[in-house]
XYZ file of C-alpha atoms in Angstrom:
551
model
C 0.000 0.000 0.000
C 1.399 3.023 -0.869
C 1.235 6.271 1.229
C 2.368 9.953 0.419
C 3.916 12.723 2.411
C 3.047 15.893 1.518
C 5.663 17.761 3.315
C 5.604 21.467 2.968
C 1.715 20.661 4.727
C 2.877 18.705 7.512
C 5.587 20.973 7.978
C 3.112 23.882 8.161
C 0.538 21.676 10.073
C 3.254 20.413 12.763
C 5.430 23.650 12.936
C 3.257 26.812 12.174
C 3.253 27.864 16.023
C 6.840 27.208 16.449
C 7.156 29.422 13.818
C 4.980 32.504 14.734
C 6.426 32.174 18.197
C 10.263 32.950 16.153
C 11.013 29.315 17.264
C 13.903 27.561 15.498
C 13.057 24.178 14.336
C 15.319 21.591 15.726
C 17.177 19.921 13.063
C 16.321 16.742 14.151
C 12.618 17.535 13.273
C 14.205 18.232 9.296
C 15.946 14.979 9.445
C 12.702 13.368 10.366
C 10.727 14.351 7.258
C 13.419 12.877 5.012
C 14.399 10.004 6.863
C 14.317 6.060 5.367
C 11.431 5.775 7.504
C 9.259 8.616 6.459
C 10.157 7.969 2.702
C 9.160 4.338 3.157
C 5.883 3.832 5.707
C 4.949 7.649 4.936
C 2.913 9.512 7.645
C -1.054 10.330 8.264
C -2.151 13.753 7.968
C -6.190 14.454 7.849
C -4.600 15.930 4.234
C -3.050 12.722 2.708
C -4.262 10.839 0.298
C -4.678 7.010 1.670
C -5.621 4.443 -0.196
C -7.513 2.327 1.924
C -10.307 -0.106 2.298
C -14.383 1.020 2.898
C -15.072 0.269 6.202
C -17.289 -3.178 6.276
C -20.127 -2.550 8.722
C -20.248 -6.327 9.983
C -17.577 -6.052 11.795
C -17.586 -3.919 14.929
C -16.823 -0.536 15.733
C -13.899 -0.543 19.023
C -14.147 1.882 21.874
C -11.008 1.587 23.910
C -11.689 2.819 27.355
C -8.332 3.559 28.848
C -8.009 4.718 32.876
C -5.040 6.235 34.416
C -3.626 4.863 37.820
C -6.885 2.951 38.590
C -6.377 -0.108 40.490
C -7.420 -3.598 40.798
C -9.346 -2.710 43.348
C -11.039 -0.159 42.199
C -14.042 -1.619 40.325
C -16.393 -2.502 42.480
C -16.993 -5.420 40.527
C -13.793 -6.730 41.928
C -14.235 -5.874 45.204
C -17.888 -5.834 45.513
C -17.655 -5.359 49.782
C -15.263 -2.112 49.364
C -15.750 1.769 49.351
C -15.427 2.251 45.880
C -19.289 2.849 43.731
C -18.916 2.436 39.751
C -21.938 1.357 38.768
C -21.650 1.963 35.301
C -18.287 0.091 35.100
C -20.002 -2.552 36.976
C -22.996 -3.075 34.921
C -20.870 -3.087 31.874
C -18.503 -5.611 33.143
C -21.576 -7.925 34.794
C -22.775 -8.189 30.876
C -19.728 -8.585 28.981
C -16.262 -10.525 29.867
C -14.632 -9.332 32.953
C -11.106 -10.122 33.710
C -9.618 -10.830 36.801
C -6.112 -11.392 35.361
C -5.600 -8.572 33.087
C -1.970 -6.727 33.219
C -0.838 -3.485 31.442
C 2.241 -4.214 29.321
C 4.040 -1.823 31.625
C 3.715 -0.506 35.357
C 4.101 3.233 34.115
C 2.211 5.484 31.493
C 4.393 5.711 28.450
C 5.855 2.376 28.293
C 1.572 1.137 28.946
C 0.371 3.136 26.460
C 2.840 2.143 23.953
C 2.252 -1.587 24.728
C -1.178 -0.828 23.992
C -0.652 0.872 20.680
C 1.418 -1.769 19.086
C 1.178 -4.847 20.882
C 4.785 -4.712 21.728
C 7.172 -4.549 24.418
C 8.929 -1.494 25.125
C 12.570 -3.944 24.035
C 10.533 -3.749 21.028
C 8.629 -0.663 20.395
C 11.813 1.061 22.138
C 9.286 3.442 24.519
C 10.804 1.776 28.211
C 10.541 4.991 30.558
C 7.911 8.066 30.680
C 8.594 11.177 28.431
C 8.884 14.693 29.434
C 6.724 17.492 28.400
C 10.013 18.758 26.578
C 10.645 15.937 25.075
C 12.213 16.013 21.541
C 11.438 12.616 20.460
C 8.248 10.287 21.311
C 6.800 6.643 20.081
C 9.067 5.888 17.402
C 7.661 6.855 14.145
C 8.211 2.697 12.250
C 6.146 1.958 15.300
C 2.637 0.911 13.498
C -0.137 1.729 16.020
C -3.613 0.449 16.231
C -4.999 3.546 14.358
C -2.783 2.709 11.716
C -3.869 -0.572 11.485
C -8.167 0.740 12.037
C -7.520 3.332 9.103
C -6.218 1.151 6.588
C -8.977 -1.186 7.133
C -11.415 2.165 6.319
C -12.134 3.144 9.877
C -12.804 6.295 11.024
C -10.327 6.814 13.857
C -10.278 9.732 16.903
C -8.347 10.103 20.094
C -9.464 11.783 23.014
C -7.518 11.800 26.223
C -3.785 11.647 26.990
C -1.505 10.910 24.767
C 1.728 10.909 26.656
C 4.366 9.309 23.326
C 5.613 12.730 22.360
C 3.436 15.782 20.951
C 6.280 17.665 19.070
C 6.592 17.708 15.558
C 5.395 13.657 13.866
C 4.678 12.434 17.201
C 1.304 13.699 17.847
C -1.362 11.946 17.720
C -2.994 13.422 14.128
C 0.389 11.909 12.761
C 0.033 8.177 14.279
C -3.027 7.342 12.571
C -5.537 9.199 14.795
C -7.783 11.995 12.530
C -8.798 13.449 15.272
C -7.150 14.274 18.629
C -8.650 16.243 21.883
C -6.999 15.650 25.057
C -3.392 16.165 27.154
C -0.132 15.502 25.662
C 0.962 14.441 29.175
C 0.051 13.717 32.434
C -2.189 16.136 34.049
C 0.430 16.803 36.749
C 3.180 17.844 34.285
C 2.489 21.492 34.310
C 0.469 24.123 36.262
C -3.022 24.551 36.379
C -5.486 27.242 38.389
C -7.873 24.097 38.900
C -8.641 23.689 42.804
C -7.819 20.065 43.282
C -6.508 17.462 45.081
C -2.415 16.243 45.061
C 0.190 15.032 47.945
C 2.626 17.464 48.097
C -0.382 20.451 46.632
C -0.335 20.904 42.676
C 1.749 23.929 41.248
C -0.475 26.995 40.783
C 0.291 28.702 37.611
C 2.114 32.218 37.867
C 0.283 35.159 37.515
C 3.168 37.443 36.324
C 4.725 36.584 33.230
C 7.428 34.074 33.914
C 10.558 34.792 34.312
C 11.112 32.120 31.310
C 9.989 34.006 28.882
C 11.519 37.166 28.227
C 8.920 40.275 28.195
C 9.527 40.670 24.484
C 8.249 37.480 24.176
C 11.283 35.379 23.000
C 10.377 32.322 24.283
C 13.920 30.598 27.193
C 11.709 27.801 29.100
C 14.176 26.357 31.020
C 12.004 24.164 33.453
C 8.264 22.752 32.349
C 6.908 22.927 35.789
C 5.527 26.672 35.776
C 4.157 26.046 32.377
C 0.557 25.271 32.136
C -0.957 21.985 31.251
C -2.526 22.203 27.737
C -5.361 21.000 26.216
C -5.313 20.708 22.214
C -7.928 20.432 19.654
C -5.996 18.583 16.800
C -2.793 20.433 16.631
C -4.001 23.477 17.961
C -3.561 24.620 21.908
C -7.050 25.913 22.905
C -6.694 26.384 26.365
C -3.655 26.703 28.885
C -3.225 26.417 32.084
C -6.533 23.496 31.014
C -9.568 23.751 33.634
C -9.669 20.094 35.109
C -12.577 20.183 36.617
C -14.534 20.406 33.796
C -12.469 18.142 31.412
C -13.964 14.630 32.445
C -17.479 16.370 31.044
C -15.363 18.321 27.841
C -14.094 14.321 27.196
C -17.516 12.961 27.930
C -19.058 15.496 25.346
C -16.337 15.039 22.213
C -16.915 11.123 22.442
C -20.446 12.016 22.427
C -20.209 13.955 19.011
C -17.718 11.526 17.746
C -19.581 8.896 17.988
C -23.199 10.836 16.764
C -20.840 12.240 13.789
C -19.832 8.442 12.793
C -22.635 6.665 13.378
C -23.081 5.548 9.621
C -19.319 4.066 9.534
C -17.076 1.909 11.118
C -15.386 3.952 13.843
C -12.352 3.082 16.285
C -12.165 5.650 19.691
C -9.490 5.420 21.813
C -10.623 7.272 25.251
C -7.665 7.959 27.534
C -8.875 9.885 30.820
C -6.904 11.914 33.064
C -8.987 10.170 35.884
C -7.441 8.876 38.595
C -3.741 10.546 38.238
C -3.418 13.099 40.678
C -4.209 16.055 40.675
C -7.721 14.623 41.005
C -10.323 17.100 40.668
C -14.459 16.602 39.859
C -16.854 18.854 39.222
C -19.984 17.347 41.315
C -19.206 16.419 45.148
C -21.082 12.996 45.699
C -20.504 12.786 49.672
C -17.645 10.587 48.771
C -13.614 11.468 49.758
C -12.014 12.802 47.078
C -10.433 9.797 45.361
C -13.961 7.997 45.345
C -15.830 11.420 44.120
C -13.316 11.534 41.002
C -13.823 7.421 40.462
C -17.741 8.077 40.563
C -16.901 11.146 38.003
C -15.007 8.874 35.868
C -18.010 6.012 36.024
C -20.479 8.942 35.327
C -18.401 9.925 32.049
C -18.633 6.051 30.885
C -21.862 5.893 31.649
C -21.997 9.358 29.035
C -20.180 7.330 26.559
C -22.139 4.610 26.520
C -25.684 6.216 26.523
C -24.226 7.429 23.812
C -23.773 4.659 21.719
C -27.180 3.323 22.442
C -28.407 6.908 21.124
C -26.913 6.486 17.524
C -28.064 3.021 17.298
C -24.505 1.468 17.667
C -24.680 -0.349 20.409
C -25.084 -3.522 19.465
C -22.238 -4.356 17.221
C -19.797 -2.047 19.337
C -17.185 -3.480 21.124
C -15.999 -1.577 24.570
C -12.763 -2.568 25.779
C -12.283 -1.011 29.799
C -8.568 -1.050 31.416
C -5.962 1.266 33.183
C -2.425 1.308 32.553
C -0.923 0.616 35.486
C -1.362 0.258 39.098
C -2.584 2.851 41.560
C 0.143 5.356 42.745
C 0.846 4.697 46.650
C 3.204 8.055 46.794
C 0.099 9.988 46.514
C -1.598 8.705 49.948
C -5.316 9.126 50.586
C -5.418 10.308 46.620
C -4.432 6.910 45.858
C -6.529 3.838 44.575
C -6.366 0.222 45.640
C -4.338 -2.457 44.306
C -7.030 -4.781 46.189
C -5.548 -8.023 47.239
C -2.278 -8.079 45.637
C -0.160 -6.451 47.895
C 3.246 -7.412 47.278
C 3.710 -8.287 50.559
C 6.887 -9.520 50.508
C 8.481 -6.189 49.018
C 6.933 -4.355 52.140
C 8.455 -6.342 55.155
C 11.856 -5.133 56.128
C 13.547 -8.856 56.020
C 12.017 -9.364 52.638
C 12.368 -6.548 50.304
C 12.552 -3.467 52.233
C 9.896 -1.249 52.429
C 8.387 0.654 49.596
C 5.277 0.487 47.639
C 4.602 -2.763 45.567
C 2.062 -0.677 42.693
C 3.184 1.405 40.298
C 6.488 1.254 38.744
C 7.187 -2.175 40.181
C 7.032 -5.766 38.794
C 5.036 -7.181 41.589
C 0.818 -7.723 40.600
C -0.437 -4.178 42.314
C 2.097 -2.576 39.620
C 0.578 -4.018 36.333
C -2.868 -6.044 37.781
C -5.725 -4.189 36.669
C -9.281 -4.067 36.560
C -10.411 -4.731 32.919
C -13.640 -6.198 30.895
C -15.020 -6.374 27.084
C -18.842 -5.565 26.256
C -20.112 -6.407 22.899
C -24.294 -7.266 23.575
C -23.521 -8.736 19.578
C -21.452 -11.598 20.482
C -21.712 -11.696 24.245
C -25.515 -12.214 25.288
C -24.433 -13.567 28.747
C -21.831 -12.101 31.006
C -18.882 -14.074 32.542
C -16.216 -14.060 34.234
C -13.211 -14.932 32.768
C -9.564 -16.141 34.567
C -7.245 -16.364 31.111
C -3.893 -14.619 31.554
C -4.472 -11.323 29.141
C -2.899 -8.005 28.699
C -3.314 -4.040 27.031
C -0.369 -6.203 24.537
C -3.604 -8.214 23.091
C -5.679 -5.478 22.190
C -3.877 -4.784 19.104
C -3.696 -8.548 18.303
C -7.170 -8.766 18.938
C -8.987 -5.185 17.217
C -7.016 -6.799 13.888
C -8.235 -10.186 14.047
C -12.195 -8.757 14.789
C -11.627 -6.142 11.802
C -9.874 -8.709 9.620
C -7.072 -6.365 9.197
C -3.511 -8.365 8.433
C -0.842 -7.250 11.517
C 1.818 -4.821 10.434
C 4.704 -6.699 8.813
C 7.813 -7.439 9.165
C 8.117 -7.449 13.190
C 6.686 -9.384 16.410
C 4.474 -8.867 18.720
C 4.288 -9.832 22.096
C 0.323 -9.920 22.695
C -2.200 -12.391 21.431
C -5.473 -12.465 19.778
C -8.337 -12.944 22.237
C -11.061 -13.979 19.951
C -10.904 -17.697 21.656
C -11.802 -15.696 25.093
C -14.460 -13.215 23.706
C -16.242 -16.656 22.129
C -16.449 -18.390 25.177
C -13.366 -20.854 24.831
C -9.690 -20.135 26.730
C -6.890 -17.982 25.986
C -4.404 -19.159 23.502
C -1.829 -17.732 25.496
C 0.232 -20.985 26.503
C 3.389 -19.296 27.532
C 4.482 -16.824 29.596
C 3.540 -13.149 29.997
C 6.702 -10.949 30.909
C 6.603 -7.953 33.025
C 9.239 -5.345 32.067
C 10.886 -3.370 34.838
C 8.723 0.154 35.187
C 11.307 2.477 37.071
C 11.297 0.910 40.879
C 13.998 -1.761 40.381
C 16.441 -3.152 37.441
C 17.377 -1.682 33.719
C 14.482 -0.126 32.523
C 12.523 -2.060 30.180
C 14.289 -5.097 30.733
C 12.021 -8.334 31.554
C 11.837 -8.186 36.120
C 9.420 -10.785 36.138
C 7.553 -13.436 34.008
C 4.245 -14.883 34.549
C 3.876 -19.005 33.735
C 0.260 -20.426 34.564
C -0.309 -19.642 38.284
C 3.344 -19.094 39.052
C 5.335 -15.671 38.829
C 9.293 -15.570 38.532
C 10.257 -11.903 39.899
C 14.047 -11.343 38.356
C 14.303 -7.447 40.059
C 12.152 -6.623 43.350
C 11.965 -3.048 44.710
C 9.710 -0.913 46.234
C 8.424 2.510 44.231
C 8.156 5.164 47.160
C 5.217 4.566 49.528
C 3.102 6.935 50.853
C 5.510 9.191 52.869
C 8.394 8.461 50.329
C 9.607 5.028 51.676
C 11.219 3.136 49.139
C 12.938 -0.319 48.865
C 16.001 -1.527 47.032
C 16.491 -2.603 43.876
C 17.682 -6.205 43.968
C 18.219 -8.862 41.198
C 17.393 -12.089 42.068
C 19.460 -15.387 40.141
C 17.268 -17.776 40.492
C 14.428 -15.772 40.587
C 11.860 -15.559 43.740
C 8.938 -17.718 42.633
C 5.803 -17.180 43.887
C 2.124 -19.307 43.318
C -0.400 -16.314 42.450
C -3.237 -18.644 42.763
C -2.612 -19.680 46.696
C -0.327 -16.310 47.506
C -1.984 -13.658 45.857
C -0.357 -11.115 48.054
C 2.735 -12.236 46.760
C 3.771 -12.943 50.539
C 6.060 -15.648 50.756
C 8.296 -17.310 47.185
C 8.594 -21.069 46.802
C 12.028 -22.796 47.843
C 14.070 -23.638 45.019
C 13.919 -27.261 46.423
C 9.585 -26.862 46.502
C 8.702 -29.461 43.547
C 6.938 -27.388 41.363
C 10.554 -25.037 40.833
C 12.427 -26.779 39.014
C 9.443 -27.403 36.138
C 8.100 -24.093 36.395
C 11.799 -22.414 35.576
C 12.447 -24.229 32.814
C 9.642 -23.233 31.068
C 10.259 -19.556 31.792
C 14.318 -20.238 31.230
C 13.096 -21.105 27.718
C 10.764 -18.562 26.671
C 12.864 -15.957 28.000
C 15.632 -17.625 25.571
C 13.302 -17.576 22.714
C 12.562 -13.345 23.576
C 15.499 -12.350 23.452
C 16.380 -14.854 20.256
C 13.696 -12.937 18.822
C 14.849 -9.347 19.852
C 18.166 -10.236 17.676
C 16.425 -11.043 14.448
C 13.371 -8.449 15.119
C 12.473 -5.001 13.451
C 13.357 -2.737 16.812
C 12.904 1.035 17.566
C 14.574 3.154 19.855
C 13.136 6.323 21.249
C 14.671 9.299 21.614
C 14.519 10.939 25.205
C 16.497 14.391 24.280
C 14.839 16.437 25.559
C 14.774 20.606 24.888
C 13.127 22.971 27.048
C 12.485 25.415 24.559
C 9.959 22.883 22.692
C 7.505 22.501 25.806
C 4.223 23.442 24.084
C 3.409 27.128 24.918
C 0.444 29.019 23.434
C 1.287 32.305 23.758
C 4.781 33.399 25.507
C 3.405 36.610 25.863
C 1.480 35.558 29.064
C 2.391 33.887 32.121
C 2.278 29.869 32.236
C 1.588 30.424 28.472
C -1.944 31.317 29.272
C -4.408 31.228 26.687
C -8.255 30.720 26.465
């Protein structure tokens, strides 16, 4: 399939603020355009011409519902008895597939979301640690994501949400197969904002006096991100900055809305990403709840939006809602954290075991990747169940193809698999392990720290992310590996002895498919992302006012 670039446009497109705001363009960004890769896979603009396929309305239109920092435990469906209320979420999951041993392909937002994207790892996809708002570089651009893969099949294809793989020149989203994009580059605590809300230490406030960054003839000198204000674009455009959080779970809630009413009459992939539940959590209706639970009721409520909203157009029925989070809930933040429900990592916390720390986020151990997850399609799945196969955000990719009957992106591997066997009521095909890549508490990063074989977990680098009150615990590499039975130790308490007999059998089998990984990182088609960062490219609307305000 052939694909143009039409340069000069994308330049225009991708560069036209830079260069009102007398930016110089990086040279790197030049070197992009007429690089092997651009030449040869080309890049989407909503200008290209792409020859692709009509849309076929038999097969279903994919909503990928995508929460950030929401735990296990956090659905109530999972823990029915706690404080949490989701109703929506719950409802949803009681009629469709839920999962009980879903994992993000990473324990931290970058490296999940580009799991999710490609079905890859981050040795693969080369994405293995978070970027910065002033980030040069972003998900490498021969990285085929799932939009890619949606388009060429003739779907319709829109982001909303955070993006978090790079916003700067052919990184954003309107470049990586998405034709439209509203949301956060970033993380909604990468910036300032004027939003009253709720973060452990208190969010930055945005300055009110033009910032000593920016020079009062407005040349723009950012040297530090932090007193710049979180912005929210419309395609390629900054519309608002510092963005009002408290009213962006409804803004989200109301763009899927008119996506979906727009596109009703073709076949239509959304990918939702919320800001809900990273810190700084804000909502715009108090429930009675504590803060944390208020914003997980907001997030249910804008669901619920989404949803009605499909049964509006008349797409229900043959749309397929995918619901998961993309990592663990983030302990540092205290009371404004979620619940990892019963996997604990209890053997990272105790002093003569791994030393303290939290076992969620950025760590290996179940709290860190385990999250709550489920699949509603009334089509295919009249009755809901509950299903125990071994699945990850790596399948989704895998799986959206096989349902579309688009072919996979050639010429590389992937390390999820299709679900179709699960969503039609038979087991996973995955017979082999499930790796966990190290997420920033412990070990290389992006290098395999544990590996997941039927009930039993090998954990290659333990540590402890910082707790609430900034406790951490060592990174340590452990040759053999601690070996723990998920099924009867859920808390990950206490490993097997190496002399147990189940240790021996179970290592071999993970001693072999790690062989055959990294066998197949030799021989596969790898990326590597570029982390250089540059203050002077942190997205600013207008340097003439502080924080970069604009409205």
């Amino acid at each position: 399939m052939q694909r143009f670039v039409v340069v000069g446009l994308n330049l225009l497109l991708c560069y036209g603020v830079i260069i009102l705001a007398s930016r110089k363009l990086d040279p790197r960004f030049l070197e992009l355009v007429h690089s092997p890769v651009v030449q040869e896979h080309g890049i989407y603009t909503r200008d290209n011409m792409i020859p692709v396929e009509r849309g076929q309305k038999d097969t279903p239109n994919i909503v990928i519902l995508f929460a950030d920092d929401m735990g296990w435990g956090d659905m109530g469906a999972n823990s029915p008895t706690s404080y949490v209320h989701t109703p929506t979420l719950d409802s949803l999951a009681a009629k469709g597939i839920r999962f009980t041993d879903f994992h993000s392909g990473a324990a931290t937002c970058s490296p999940s979301r580009a799991s999710l994207l490609t079905g890859r790892l981050g040795l693969r996809n080369g994405v293995v640690r978070n970027f910065e708002p002033d980030s040069i570089g972003g998900l490498p651009l021969n990285e085929t994501t799932l939009a890619d893969v949606a388009r060429r099949k003739g779907y319709t294809t829109g982001m909303i949400g955070k993006w978090h793989l790079g916003i700067n020149g052919l990184y954003h989203p309107i470049h990586r197969g998405f034709e439209t994009y509203y949301g956060l580059p970033y993380s909604n605590d990468m910036g300032c904002i004027d939003s009253y809300c709720y973060n452990s230490p208190e969010q930055t406030k945005c300055p009110t006096k033009l910032n000593q960054n920016i020079t009062a003839n407005g040349v723009k000198n950012i040297t530090s991100w932090m007193n710049i204000g979180v912005p929210l674009y419309d395609d390629l455009k900054i519309i608002e900055q510092p963005v009002n959080i408290t009213i962006l779970s409804s803004r989200y809630a109301e763009r899927a809305r008119s996506f979906i009413s727009r596109n009703a009459k073709k076949s239509f992939l959304l990918y939702v990403a919320f800001a809900h539940m990273h810190v700084p959590l804000a909502f715009q209706t108090d429930e009675g709840f504590l803060p944390y639970q208020n914003t997980l009721y907001e997030l249910d409520e804008t669901v619920k939006t989404i949803h009605q909203a499909l049964i509006n157009s008349g797409v229900e029925e043959n749309t397929l809602i995918w619901f998961a989070s993309d990592n663990g809930p983030w302990e540092l933040k205290c009371e404004y954290s979620g619940s990892a429900g019963p996997f604990k990592g209890d053997w990272q916390r105790r002093a003569e075991g791994g030393g303290g720390g939290s076992a969620s986020k950025q760590t290996v151990w179940e709290g860190g990747h385990r999250v709550p997850s489920f699949i509603y399609w009334p089509q295919v799945i009249k009755e809901g169940w509950v299903s125990a196969a071994l699945a990850s955000t790596l399948d989704i990719l895998p799986t959206v193809a096989s349902l579309i009957r688009a072919p996979l992106p050639p010429g590389r591997a992937f390390d999820g698999v299709d679900l179709t066997p699960v969503i039609n009521g038979r087991q996973s095909n995955r017979n082999t392990v499930l790796f966990h890549p190290n997420s920033g508490a412990a070990g290389p990063e992006g290098e395999i720290g544990a590996a997941r074989v039927g009930p039993y977990k090998g954990v290659y680098y333990s540590g402890g992310s910082p707790a609430c009150g900034g406790n951490t615990g060592p990174s340590q590499h452990h040759d053999p590996p601690l070996l723990f039975d998920l099924e009867s130790d859920p808390s990950e308490s206490s490993p097997l002895s190496p002399t147990s007999p189940n240790f021996g059998k179970v290592m071999k089998v993970i001693k072999k498919e790690l062989q055959n990984l990294h066998y197949s990182l030799k021989v596969d088609n790898k990326s590597q992302a570029d982390y250089t960062q540059n203050p002077s490219l942190t997205p600013c609307c207008s340097v003439f006012e502080p924080a970069c305000r604009c409205h």
